[in-house]
Amino acid sequence: MKTFVNASLLAACLAIYCLNASAQGAVNDTIPTKKYQPFSMNLQVRNLYIWRGFKVSNSPITDVNMHYTTKDGHFEAGFWGGASFTGDYKEFDYYVQYTNKNFNVSVWDVNNFSDFPNANIFDYSKTTTSHFVDVRLNYKIPMKLPLTVSWNTIFLGRDYYINKNGDAQASYSHYVELDQTLYSGDTYNVHVFVGGGFAFGQQQNFYGEHPNVVNTGFTMNRDLVLFKYHIPLSATAMFNPEKKYGALQLVANIF
């Protein structure tokens, strides 16, 4: 009798072990582990292109971001490029950035050579280059409805003025922006933003003839689902009080 009981207990333990192993295997099969991929690329389509109050392209464009990201996600470096459907707008940038929680700092070499038909990609002389190099600092204040503060300074390239001696001097133009989340839901959020351009010690700067608000408006982000395929969308209504115009941009993130 004792031998029968022991055998029964052993059989029960083996059955429980097998069921547990089978369930664990099923869980592992249905929840795949996300593998780290250091290299990636993204494609966007825009009905037009606005940036810091500029209407960079009035026709639809595509832009591609090809980049490397470290495993911890803190460091990223890559190439960004865009071109309009009409061929009037062409841009090829390089960037590096560091992100830690709510803080982000990056350096961008912005090379919009649309108006430079004979542009030399290695030319960084103030008066002839198609480049400008921009340092960007961003901090998101963690609140229920976050506020993002950004400070951006051009320190090299085609941002200059002519001094009294007739020499080209760097303007070191600045762009400062506040972006406040107004609503954040499950599928979309709404932001209001205001940005100003200026240069210390002078009126004229990269963004206008005077220190002024150059970029203000609203942005709505939402996730569009088509046949289980997610397409993040972003729509921005922009007004530029300095240049006295506005625009409505729609961006679709294809992948």
mmCIF file with all atom_site columns, N, CA, C and O in Angstrom, residues 124-127 129 131-133 154-160 170:
data_model
loop_
_atom_site.group_PDB
_atom_site.id
_atom_site.type_symbol
_atom_site.label_atom_id
_atom_site.label_alt_id
_atom_site.label_comp_id
_atom_site.label_asym_id
_atom_site.label_entity_id
_atom_site.label_seq_id
_atom_site.pdbx_PDB_ins_code
_atom_site.Cartn_x
_atom_site.Cartn_y
_atom_site.Cartn_z
_atom_site.occupancy
_atom_site.B_iso_or_equiv
_atom_site.pdbx_formal_charge
_atom_site.auth_seq_id
_atom_site.auth_comp_id
_atom_site.auth_asym_id
_atom_site.auth_atom_id
_atom_site.pdbx_PDB_model_num
ATOM 1  N N  . TYR A 1 124 ? 32.328 74.967 -46.018 1.00 0.00 ? 124 TYR A N  1
ATOM 2  C CA . TYR A 1 124 ? 31.696 75.519 -44.827 1.00 0.00 ? 124 TYR A CA 1
ATOM 3  C C  . TYR A 1 124 ? 31.972 77.016 -44.683 1.00 0.00 ? 124 TYR A C  1
ATOM 4  O O  . TYR A 1 124 ? 31.790 77.575 -43.605 1.00 0.00 ? 124 TYR A O  1
ATOM 5  N N  . SER A 1 125 ? 32.397 77.681 -45.751 1.00 0.00 ? 125 SER A N  1
ATOM 6  C CA . SER A 1 125 ? 32.620 79.123 -45.716 1.00 0.00 ? 125 SER A CA 1
ATOM 7  C C  . SER A 1 125 ? 31.277 79.853 -45.577 1.00 0.00 ? 125 SER A C  1
ATOM 8  O O  . SER A 1 125 ? 30.297 79.505 -46.260 1.00 0.00 ? 125 SER A O  1
ATOM 9  N N  . LYS A 1 126 ? 31.214 80.841 -44.705 1.00 0.00 ? 126 LYS A N  1
ATOM 10 C CA . LYS A 1 126 ? 29.943 81.506 -44.368 1.00 0.00 ? 126 LYS A CA 1
ATOM 11 C C  . LYS A 1 126 ? 29.153 81.956 -45.581 1.00 0.00 ? 126 LYS A C  1
ATOM 12 O O  . LYS A 1 126 ? 27.940 81.749 -45.670 1.00 0.00 ? 126 LYS A O  1
ATOM 13 N N  . THR A 1 127 ? 29.807 82.612 -46.509 1.00 0.00 ? 127 THR A N  1
ATOM 14 C CA . THR A 1 127 ? 29.106 83.281 -47.601 1.00 0.00 ? 127 THR A CA 1
ATOM 15 C C  . THR A 1 127 ? 28.797 82.375 -48.790 1.00 0.00 ? 127 THR A C  1
ATOM 16 O O  . THR A 1 127 ? 28.045 82.766 -49.684 1.00 0.00 ? 127 THR A O  1
ATOM 17 N N  . THR A 1 129 ? 28.561 78.522 -48.352 1.00 0.00 ? 129 THR A N  1
ATOM 18 C CA . THR A 1 129 ? 28.141 77.175 -47.978 1.00 0.00 ? 129 THR A CA 1
ATOM 19 C C  . THR A 1 129 ? 26.626 77.002 -48.015 1.00 0.00 ? 129 THR A C  1
ATOM 20 O O  . THR A 1 129 ? 25.856 77.965 -47.842 1.00 0.00 ? 129 THR A O  1
ATOM 21 N N  . HIS A 1 131 ? 25.488 74.729 -45.862 1.00 0.00 ? 131 HIS A N  1
ATOM 22 C CA . HIS A 1 131 ? 25.346 74.127 -44.531 1.00 0.00 ? 131 HIS A CA 1
ATOM 23 C C  . HIS A 1 131 ? 25.088 75.180 -43.449 1.00 0.00 ? 131 HIS A C  1
ATOM 24 O O  . HIS A 1 131 ? 25.491 76.327 -43.573 1.00 0.00 ? 131 HIS A O  1
ATOM 25 N N  . PHE A 1 132 ? 24.447 74.729 -42.360 1.00 0.00 ? 132 PHE A N  1
ATOM 26 C CA . PHE A 1 132 ? 24.588 75.395 -41.068 1.00 0.00 ? 132 PHE A CA 1
ATOM 27 C C  . PHE A 1 132 ? 24.551 74.315 -39.993 1.00 0.00 ? 132 PHE A C  1
ATOM 28 O O  . PHE A 1 132 ? 23.850 73.312 -40.130 1.00 0.00 ? 132 PHE A O  1
ATOM 29 N N  . VAL A 1 133 ? 25.345 74.503 -38.955 1.00 0.00 ? 133 VAL A N  1
ATOM 30 C CA . VAL A 1 133 ? 25.474 73.504 -37.891 1.00 0.00 ? 133 VAL A CA 1
ATOM 31 C C  . VAL A 1 133 ? 24.755 74.032 -36.655 1.00 0.00 ? 133 VAL A C  1
ATOM 32 O O  . VAL A 1 133 ? 25.000 75.150 -36.198 1.00 0.00 ? 133 VAL A O  1
ATOM 33 N N  . ILE A 1 154 ? 22.696 78.197 -33.757 1.00 0.00 ? 154 ILE A N  1
ATOM 34 C CA . ILE A 1 154 ? 23.508 77.957 -34.952 1.00 0.00 ? 154 ILE A CA 1
ATOM 35 C C  . ILE A 1 154 ? 24.898 78.517 -34.680 1.00 0.00 ? 154 ILE A C  1
ATOM 36 O O  . ILE A 1 154 ? 25.047 79.705 -34.377 1.00 0.00 ? 154 ILE A O  1
ATOM 37 N N  . PHE A 1 155 ? 25.917 77.692 -34.767 1.00 0.00 ? 155 PHE A N  1
ATOM 38 C CA . PHE A 1 155 ? 27.257 78.182 -34.442 1.00 0.00 ? 155 PHE A CA 1
ATOM 39 C C  . PHE A 1 155 ? 28.234 78.106 -35.617 1.00 0.00 ? 155 PHE A C  1
ATOM 40 O O  . PHE A 1 155 ? 29.394 78.517 -35.497 1.00 0.00 ? 155 PHE A O  1
ATOM 41 N N  . LEU A 1 156 ? 27.766 77.613 -36.779 1.00 0.00 ? 156 LEU A N  1
ATOM 42 C CA . LEU A 1 156 ? 28.661 77.497 -37.920 1.00 0.00 ? 156 LEU A CA 1
ATOM 43 C C  . LEU A 1 156 ? 27.835 77.472 -39.199 1.00 0.00 ? 156 LEU A C  1
ATOM 44 O O  . LEU A 1 156 ? 26.729 76.932 -39.222 1.00 0.00 ? 156 LEU A O  1
ATOM 45 N N  . GLY A 1 157 ? 28.369 78.089 -40.260 1.00 0.00 ? 157 GLY A N  1
ATOM 46 C CA . GLY A 1 157 ? 27.716 78.000 -41.555 1.00 0.00 ? 157 GLY A CA 1
ATOM 47 C C  . GLY A 1 157 ? 27.049 79.280 -42.005 1.00 0.00 ? 157 GLY A C  1
ATOM 48 O O  . GLY A 1 157 ? 27.464 80.383 -41.644 1.00 0.00 ? 157 GLY A O  1
ATOM 49 N N  . ARG A 1 158 ? 25.975 79.143 -42.782 1.00 0.00 ? 158 ARG A N  1
ATOM 50 C CA . ARG A 1 158 ? 25.365 80.282 -43.469 1.00 0.00 ? 158 ARG A CA 1
ATOM 51 C C  . ARG A 1 158 ? 24.399 81.082 -42.591 1.00 0.00 ? 158 ARG A C  1
ATOM 52 O O  . ARG A 1 158 ? 23.283 81.401 -42.982 1.00 0.00 ? 158 ARG A O  1
ATOM 53 N N  . ASP A 1 159 ? 24.872 81.422 -41.428 1.00 0.00 ? 159 ASP A N  1
ATOM 54 C CA . ASP A 1 159 ? 24.151 82.311 -40.513 1.00 0.00 ? 159 ASP A CA 1
ATOM 55 C C  . ASP A 1 159 ? 25.103 83.450 -40.178 1.00 0.00 ? 159 ASP A C  1
ATOM 56 O O  . ASP A 1 159 ? 25.906 83.352 -39.252 1.00 0.00 ? 159 ASP A O  1
ATOM 57 N N  . TYR A 1 160 ? 25.027 84.559 -40.935 1.00 0.00 ? 160 TYR A N  1
ATOM 58 C CA . TYR A 1 160 ? 26.021 85.625 -40.774 1.00 0.00 ? 160 TYR A CA 1
ATOM 59 C C  . TYR A 1 160 ? 25.413 86.992 -41.111 1.00 0.00 ? 160 TYR A C  1
ATOM 60 O O  . TYR A 1 160 ? 24.316 87.085 -41.672 1.00 0.00 ? 160 TYR A O  1
ATOM 61 N N  . ALA A 1 170 ? 29.705 85.795 -37.969 1.00 0.00 ? 170 ALA A N  1
ATOM 62 C CA . ALA A 1 170 ? 28.691 84.825 -37.542 1.00 0.00 ? 170 ALA A CA 1
ATOM 63 C C  . ALA A 1 170 ? 27.653 85.496 -36.650 1.00 0.00 ? 170 ALA A C  1
ATOM 64 O O  . ALA A 1 170 ? 27.998 86.255 -35.739 1.00 0.00 ? 170 ALA A O  1
#
